[in-house]
GROMACS .gro file of C-alpha atoms in nm:
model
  399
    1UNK     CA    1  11.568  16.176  11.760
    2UNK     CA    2  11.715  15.840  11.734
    3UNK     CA    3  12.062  15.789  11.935
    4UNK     CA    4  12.256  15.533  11.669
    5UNK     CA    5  12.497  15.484  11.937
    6UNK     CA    6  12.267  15.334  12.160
    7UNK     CA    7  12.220  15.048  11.903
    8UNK     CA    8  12.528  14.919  11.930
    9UNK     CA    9  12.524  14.913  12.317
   10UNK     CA   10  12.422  14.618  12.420
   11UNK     CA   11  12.418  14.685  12.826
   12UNK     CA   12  12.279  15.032  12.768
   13UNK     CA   13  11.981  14.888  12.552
   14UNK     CA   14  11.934  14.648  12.866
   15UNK     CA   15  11.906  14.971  13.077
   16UNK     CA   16  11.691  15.150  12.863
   17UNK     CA   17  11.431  14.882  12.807
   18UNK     CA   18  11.241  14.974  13.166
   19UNK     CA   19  10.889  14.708  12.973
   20UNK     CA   20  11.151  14.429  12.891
   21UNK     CA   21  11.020  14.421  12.558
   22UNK     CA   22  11.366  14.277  12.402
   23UNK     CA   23  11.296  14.031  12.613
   24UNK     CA   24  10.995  13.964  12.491
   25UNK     CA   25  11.137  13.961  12.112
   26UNK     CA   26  11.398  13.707  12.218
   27UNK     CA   27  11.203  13.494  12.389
   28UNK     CA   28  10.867  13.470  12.120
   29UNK     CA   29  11.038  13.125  12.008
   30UNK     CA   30  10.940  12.946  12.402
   31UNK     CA   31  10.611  13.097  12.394
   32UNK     CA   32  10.572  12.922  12.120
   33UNK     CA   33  10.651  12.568  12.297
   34UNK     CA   34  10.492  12.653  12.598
   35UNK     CA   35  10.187  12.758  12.409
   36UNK     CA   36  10.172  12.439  12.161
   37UNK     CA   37  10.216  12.281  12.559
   38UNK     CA   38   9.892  12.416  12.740
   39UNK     CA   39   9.701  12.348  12.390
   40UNK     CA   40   9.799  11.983  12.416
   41UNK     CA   41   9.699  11.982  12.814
   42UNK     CA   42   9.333  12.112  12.715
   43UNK     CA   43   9.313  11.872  12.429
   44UNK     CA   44   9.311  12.054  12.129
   45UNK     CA   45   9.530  11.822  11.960
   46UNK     CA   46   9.278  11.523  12.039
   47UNK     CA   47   8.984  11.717  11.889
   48UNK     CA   48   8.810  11.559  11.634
   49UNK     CA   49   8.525  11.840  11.514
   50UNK     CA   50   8.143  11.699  11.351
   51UNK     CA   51   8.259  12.000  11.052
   52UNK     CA   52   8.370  12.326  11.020
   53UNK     CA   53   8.194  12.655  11.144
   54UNK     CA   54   8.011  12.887  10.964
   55UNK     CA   55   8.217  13.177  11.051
   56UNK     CA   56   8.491  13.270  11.305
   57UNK     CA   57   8.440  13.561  11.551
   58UNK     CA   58   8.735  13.680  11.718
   59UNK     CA   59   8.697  13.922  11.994
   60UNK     CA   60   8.990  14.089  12.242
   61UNK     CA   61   9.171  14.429  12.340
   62UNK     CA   62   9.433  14.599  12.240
   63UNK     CA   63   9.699  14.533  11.945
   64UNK     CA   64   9.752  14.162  12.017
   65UNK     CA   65   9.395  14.037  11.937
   66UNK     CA   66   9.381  14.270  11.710
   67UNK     CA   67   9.654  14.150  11.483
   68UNK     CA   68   9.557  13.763  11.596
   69UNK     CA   69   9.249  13.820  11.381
   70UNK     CA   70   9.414  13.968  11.044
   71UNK     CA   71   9.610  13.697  11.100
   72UNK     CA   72   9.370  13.430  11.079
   73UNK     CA   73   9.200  13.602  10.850
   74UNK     CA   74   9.461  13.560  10.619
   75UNK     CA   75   9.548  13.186  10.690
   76UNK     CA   76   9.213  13.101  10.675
   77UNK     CA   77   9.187  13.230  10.308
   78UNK     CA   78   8.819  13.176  10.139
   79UNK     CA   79   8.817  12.860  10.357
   80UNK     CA   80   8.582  13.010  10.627
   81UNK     CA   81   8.512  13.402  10.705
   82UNK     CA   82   8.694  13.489  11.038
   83UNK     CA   83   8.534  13.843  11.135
   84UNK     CA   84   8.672  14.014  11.433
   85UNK     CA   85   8.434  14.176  11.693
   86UNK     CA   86   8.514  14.535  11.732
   87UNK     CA   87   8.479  14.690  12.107
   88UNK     CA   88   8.265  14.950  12.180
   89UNK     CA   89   8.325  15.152  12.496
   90UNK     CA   90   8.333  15.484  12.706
   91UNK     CA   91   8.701  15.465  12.728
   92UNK     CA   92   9.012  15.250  12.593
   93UNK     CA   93   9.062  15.069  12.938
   94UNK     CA   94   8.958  14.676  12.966
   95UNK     CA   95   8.600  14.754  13.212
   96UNK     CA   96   8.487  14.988  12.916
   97UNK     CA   97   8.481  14.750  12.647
   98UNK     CA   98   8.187  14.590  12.569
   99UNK     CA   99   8.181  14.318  12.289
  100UNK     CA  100   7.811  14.207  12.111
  101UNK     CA  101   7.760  13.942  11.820
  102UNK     CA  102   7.647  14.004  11.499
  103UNK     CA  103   7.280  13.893  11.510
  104UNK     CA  104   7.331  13.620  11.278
  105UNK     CA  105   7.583  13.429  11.521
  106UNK     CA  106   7.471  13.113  11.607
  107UNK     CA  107   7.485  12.708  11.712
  108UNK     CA  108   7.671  12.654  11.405
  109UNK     CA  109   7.975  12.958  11.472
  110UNK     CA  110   8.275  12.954  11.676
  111UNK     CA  111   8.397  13.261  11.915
  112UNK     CA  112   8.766  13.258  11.969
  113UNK     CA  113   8.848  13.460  12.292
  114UNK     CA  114   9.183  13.640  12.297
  115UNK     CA  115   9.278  13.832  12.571
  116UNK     CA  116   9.639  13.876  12.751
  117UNK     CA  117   9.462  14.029  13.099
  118UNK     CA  118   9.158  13.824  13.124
  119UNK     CA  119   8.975  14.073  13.370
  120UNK     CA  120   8.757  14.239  13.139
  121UNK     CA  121   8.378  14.264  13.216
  122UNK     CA  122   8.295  14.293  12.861
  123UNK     CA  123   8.437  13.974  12.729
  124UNK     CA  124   8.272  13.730  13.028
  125UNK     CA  125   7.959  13.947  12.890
  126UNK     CA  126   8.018  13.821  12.554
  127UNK     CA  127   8.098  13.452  12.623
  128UNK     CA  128   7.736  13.445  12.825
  129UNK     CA  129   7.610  13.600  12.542
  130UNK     CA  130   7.776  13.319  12.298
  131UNK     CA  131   7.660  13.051  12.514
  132UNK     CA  132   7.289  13.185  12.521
  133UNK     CA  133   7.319  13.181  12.128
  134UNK     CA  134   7.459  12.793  12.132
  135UNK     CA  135   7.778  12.932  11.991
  136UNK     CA  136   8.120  12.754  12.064
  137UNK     CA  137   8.328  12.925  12.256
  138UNK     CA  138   8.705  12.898  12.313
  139UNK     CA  139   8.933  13.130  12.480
  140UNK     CA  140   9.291  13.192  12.541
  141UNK     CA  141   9.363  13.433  12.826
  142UNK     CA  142   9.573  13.376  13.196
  143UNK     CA  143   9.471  13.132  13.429
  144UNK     CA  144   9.199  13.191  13.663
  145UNK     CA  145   9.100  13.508  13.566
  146UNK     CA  146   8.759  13.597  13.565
  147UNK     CA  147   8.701  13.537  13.168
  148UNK     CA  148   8.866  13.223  13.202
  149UNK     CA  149   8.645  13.112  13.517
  150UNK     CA  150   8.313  13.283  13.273
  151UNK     CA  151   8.403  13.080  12.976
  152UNK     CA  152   8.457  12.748  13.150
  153UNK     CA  153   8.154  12.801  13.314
  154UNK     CA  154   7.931  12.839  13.041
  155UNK     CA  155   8.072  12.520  12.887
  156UNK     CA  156   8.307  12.668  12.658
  157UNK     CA  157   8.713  12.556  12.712
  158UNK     CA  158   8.979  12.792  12.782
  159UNK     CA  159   9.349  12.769  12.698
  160UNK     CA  160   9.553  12.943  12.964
  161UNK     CA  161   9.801  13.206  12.833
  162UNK     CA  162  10.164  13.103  12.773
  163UNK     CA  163  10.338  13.378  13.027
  164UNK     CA  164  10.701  13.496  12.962
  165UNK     CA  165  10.966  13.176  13.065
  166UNK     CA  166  11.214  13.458  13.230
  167UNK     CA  167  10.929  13.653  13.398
  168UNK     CA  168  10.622  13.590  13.520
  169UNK     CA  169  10.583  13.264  13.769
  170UNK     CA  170  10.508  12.995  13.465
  171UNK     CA  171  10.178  12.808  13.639
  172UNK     CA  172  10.190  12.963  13.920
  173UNK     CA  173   9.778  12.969  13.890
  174UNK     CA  174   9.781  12.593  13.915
  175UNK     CA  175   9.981  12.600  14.215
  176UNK     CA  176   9.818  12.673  14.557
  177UNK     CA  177  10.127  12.731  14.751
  178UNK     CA  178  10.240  13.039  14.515
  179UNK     CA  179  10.180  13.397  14.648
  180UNK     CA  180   9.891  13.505  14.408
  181UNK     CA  181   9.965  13.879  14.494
  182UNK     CA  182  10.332  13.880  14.385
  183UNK     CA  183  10.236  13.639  14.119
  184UNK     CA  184   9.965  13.920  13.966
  185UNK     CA  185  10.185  14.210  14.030
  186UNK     CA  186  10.494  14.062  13.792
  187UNK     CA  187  10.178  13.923  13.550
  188UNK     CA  188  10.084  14.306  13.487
  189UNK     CA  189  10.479  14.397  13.508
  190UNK     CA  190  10.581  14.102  13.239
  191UNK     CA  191  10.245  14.258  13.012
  192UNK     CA  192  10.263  14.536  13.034
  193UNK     CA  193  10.278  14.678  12.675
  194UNK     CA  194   9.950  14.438  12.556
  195UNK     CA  195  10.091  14.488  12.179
  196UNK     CA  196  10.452  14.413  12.273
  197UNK     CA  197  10.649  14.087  12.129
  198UNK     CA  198  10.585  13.764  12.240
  199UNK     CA  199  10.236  13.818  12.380
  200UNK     CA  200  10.131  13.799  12.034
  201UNK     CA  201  10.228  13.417  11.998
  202UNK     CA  202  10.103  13.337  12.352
  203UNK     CA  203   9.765  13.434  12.210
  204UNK     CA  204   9.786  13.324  11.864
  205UNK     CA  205   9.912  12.952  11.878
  206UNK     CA  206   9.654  12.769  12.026
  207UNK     CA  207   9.410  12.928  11.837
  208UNK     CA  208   9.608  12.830  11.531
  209UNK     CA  209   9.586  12.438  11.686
  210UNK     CA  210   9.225  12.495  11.706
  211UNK     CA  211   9.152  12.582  11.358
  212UNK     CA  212   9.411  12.296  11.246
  213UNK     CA  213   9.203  12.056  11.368
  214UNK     CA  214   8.855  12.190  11.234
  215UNK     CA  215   9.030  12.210  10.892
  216UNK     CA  216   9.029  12.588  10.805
  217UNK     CA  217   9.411  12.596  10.818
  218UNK     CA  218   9.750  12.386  10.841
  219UNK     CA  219   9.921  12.463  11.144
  220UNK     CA  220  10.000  12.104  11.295
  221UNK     CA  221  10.200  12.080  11.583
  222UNK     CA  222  10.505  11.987  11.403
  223UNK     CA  223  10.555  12.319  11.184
  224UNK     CA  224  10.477  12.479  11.492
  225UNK     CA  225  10.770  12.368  11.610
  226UNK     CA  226  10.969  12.480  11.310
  227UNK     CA  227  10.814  12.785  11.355
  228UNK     CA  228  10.952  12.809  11.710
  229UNK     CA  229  11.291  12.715  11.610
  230UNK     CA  230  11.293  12.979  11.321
  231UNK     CA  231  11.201  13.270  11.619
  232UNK     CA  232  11.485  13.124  11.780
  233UNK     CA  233  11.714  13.215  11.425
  234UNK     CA  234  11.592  13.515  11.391
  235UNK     CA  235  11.597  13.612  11.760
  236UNK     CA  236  12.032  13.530  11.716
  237UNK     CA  237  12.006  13.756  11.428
  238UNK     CA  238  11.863  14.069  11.549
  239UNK     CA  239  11.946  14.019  11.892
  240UNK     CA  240  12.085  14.332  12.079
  241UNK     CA  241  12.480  14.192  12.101
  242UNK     CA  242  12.437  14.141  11.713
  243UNK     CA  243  12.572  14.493  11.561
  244UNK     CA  244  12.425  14.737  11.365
  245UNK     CA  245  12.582  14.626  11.024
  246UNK     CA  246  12.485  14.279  11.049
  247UNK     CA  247  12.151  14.303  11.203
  248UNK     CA  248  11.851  14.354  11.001
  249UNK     CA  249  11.676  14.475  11.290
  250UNK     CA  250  11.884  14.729  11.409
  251UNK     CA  251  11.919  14.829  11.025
  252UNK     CA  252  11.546  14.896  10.944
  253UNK     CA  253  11.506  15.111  11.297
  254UNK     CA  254  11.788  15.294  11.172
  255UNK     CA  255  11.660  15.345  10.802
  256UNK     CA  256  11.302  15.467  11.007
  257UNK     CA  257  11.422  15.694  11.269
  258UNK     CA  258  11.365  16.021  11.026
  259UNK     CA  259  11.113  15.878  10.811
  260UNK     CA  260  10.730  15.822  10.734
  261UNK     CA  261  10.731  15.448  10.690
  262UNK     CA  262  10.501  15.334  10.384
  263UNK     CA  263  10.488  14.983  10.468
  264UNK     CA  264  10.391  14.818  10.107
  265UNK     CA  265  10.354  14.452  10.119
  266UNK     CA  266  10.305  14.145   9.879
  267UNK     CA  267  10.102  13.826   9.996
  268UNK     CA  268   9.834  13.751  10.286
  269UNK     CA  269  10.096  13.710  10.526
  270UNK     CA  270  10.311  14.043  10.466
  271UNK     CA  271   9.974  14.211  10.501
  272UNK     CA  272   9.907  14.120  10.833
  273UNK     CA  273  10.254  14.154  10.922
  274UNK     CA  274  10.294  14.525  10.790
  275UNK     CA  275   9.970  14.614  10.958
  276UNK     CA  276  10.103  14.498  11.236
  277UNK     CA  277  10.402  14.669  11.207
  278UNK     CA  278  10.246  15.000  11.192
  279UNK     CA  279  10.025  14.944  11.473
  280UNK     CA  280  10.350  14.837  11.725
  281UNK     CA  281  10.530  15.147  11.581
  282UNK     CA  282  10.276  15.375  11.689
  283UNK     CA  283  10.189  15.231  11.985
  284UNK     CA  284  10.603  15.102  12.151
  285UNK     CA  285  10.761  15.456  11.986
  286UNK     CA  286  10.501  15.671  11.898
  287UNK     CA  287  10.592  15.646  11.528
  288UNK     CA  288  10.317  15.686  11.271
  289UNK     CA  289  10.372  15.474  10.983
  290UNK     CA  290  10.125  15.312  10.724
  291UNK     CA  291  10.072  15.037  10.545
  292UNK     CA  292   9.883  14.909  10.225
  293UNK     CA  293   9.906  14.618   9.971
  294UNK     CA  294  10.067  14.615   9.663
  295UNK     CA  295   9.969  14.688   9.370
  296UNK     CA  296   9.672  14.911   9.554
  297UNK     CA  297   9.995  15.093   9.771
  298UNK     CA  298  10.155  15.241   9.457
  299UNK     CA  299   9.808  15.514   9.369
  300UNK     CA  300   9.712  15.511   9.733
  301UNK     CA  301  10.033  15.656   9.817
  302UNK     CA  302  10.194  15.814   9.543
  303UNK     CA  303  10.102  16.129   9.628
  304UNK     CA  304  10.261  16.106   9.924
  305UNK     CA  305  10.596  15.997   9.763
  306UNK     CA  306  10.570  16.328   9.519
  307UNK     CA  307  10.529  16.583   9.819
  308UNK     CA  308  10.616  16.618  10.198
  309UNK     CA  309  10.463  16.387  10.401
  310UNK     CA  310  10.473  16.703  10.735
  311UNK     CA  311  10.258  16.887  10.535
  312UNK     CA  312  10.540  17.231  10.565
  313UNK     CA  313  10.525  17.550  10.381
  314UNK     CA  314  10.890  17.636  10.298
  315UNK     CA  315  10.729  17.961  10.137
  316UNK     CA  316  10.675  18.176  10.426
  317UNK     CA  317  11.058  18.326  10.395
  318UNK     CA  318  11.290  18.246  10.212
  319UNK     CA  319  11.613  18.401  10.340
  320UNK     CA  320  11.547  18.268  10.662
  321UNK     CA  321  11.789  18.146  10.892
  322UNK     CA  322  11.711  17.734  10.865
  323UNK     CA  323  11.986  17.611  11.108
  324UNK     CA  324  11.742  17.574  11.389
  325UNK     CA  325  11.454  17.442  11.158
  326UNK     CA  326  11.339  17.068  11.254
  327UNK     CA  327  11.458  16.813  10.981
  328UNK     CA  328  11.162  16.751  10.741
  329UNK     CA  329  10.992  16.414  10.762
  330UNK     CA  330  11.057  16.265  10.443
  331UNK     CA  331  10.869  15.955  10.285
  332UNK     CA  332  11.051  15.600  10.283
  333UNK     CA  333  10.898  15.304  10.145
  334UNK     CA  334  10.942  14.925  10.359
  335UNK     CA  335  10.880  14.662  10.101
  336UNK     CA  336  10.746  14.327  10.264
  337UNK     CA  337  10.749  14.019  10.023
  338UNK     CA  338  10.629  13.660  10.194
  339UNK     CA  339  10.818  13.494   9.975
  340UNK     CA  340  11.201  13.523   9.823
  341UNK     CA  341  11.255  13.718   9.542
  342UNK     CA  342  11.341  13.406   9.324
  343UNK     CA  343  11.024  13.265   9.397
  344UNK     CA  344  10.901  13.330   9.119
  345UNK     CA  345  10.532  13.419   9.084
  346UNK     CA  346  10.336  13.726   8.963
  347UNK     CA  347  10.468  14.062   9.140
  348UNK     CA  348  10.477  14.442   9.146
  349UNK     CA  349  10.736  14.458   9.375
  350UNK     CA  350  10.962  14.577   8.998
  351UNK     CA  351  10.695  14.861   8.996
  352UNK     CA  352  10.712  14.981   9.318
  353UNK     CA  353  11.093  14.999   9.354
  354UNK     CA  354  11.048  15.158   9.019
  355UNK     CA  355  10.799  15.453   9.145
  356UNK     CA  356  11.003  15.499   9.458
  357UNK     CA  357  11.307  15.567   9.307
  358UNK     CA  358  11.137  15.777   9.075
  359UNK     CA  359  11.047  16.022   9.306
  360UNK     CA  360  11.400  15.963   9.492
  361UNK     CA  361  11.240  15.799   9.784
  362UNK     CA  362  11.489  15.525   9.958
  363UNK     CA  363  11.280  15.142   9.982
  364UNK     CA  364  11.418  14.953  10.280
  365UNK     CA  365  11.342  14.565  10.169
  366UNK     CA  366  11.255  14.243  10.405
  367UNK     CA  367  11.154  13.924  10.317
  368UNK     CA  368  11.174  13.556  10.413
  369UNK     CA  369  11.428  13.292  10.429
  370UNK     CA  370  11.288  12.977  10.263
  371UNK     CA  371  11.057  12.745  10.438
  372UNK     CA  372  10.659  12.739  10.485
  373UNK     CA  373  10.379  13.000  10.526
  374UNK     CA  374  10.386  12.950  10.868
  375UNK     CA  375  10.738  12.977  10.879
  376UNK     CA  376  10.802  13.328  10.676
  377UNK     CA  377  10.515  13.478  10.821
  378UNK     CA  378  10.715  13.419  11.175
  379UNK     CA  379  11.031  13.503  10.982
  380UNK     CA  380  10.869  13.873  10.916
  381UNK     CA  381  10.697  13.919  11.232
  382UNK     CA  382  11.018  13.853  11.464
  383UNK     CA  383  11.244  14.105  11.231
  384UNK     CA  384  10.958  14.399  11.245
  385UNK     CA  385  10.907  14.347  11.578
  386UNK     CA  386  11.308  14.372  11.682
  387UNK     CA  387  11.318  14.684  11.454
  388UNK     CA  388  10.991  14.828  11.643
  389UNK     CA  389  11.151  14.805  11.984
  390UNK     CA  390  11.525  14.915  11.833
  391UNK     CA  391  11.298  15.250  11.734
  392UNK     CA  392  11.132  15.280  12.043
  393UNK     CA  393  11.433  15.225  12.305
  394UNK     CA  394  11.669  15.431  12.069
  395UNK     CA  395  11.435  15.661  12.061
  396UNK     CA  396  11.402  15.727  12.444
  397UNK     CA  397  11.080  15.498  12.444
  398UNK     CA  398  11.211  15.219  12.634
  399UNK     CA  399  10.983  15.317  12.978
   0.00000   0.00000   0.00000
């Protein structure tokens, strides 16, 4: 059950949130910087690529990497297929994983490594694997960890990891003098939900440099910036001293606390943003949610609007006594748009309000302020993660 009053609580939430991960919300906007920062340092701004690759392979645990593929996916459009490598493994934790390429993969593909631990066995596997093939490898994972010290070895270039600004010891890996055991204990402390906010951009923004300068998207340093600044907006917005009525944040986790989200969306960059949004609900709050694109959302899921989404027989008895009974999880629709509604443009977004409604099924909406596709994808991200972690620490979640 969700406790409202928590919400508006700022010094409560603080206590609650045992992972930091508001912190990690309100502080996406300086990974950002720091992250454009240690991309410049390893020269990815200077690059000047012979072409671009063949294909993209993206390999890495966890939500993060996970959602850093869709998303380049999607801003790579039919420019160049970006294919993520799916691990294999015995068990979910990092030695387990094992990563392979597709047998195709070769002197003419690029491997992007994205990891926010860096000690997995199965990724140093992989980049001797790429560098056996003649593929080009790049990685973005903490300083001197063992895939960082595999990759650079095998010729490929590693970015290190933008850590948290408030947290962990920012270069501490550079520095000799630091203590490397307190510095790893508040690395795992500052990470320790992989999929939480912030980690996301620390993996995702030199990797977006990268592919800027081989052409298969437009992410230069300077709307990277803007991007940063517009995390920063949003982060005053839906920041935990901002109430309930006035936050959007706050305001979806409310709408969601009793509800099966059906997260439709509308554009490339709502996709990978609902997708995310699901995964992070699932895995910060243990709330199930799913997501699909529009107009494929409104038959995948209208039979799920017309029914009850628990799947409960209210047959067995009918003169029961239902005080006790737990509240039925009903069906409400989150309608992502990557674009304002006066944008103008082809959309279903008329239908779907129009077949919610229909069924009497409440449609929470989000969408961007104005700017670039950089900048409303990071506009949608930074709200839907604030509303994740409002679920999660409402919800008694927050350890």
């Amino acid at each position: 059950m969700l406790d409202e009053s928590l919400l508006d609580a700022p010094e409560a939430l603080a206590r609650a949130d045992r992972r930091g991960l508001l912190r990690g919300a309100a502080e996406a906007g300086a990974r950002v910087r720091t992250a454009i920062r240690h991309a410049t340092e390893a020269g990815l701004t200077e690059l000047k690529p012979d072409g671009r690759p063949r294909a993209v392979l993206v390999a890495g645990p966890g939500t993060a990497a996970l959602c850093v593929a869709d998303l380049l996916d999607g801003l790579a459009g039919t420019g160049c297929p970006v294919i993520r490598l799916a691990p294999t493994g015995v068990a979910p934790a990092g030695g387990a994983l094992r990563w392979a390429l597709p047998g195709w993969a070769g002197p003419v593909d690029l491997l992007l490594i994205a990891t926010p631990d860096g000690t997995e066995p199965g990724l140093s596997l992989l980049a001797d694997q790429a560098y056996r093939r003649g593929c080009t490898v790049v990685a973005v994972a903490p300083a001197r960890t063992p895939i960082a010290e595999s990759v650079d070895g095998s010729h490929g270039l590693t970015v290190p990891m933008a850590t948290s600004p408030y947290g962990a010891f920012e270069g501490a890996h550079d520095d000799a003098d630091r203590d490397s055991a307190s510095y790893e204990a508040r690395r795992v402390e500052d990470e320790a939900a992989p999929g939480a906010p912030g980690t996301l951009w620390a993996l995702l923004v030199p990797l977006l440099v990268l592919l800027d300068r081989t052409g298969l998207l437009v992410a230069p340093v300077d709307t990277l910036q803007k991007v940063a600044d517009r995390l920063d907006r949003v982060a005053e917005r839906c920041g935990p001293a901002v109430a309930t009525y006035g936050n959007p944040a706050k305001t979806l986790a409310a709408e969601l606390a009793d509800a099966l989200p059906l997260i439709w969306t509308e554009g490339r960059s709502a996709a990978a943003t609902g997708r995310r949004f699901a995964a992070i609900l699932a895995e910060l709050s243990g709330h199930a949610a799913l997501a699909a694109e529009l107009p494929e959302a409104l038959p995948a899921h209208g039979a799920l609007l017309a029914g009850n989404p628990a799947g409960g027989d209210d047959t067995d008895d009918f003169f029961r006594d239902r005080v006790d009974d737990p509240a039925a999880l009903r069906a409400r629709v989150v309608l992502l748009r990557d674009r304002p509604a006066d944008a103008g443009g082809l959309t279903a977004a008329p239908a779907a309000r129009e077949l919610a409604h229909g069924h009497d099924i409440a449609v929470s909406e989000l969408e961007p302020e104005d700017g670039d596709e950089l900048e409303a994808l990071a506009d949608l991200i930074a709200v839907t993660d604030f509303a994740a972690v409002y679920l999660a620490l409402a919800s008694g979640d927050g350890s």
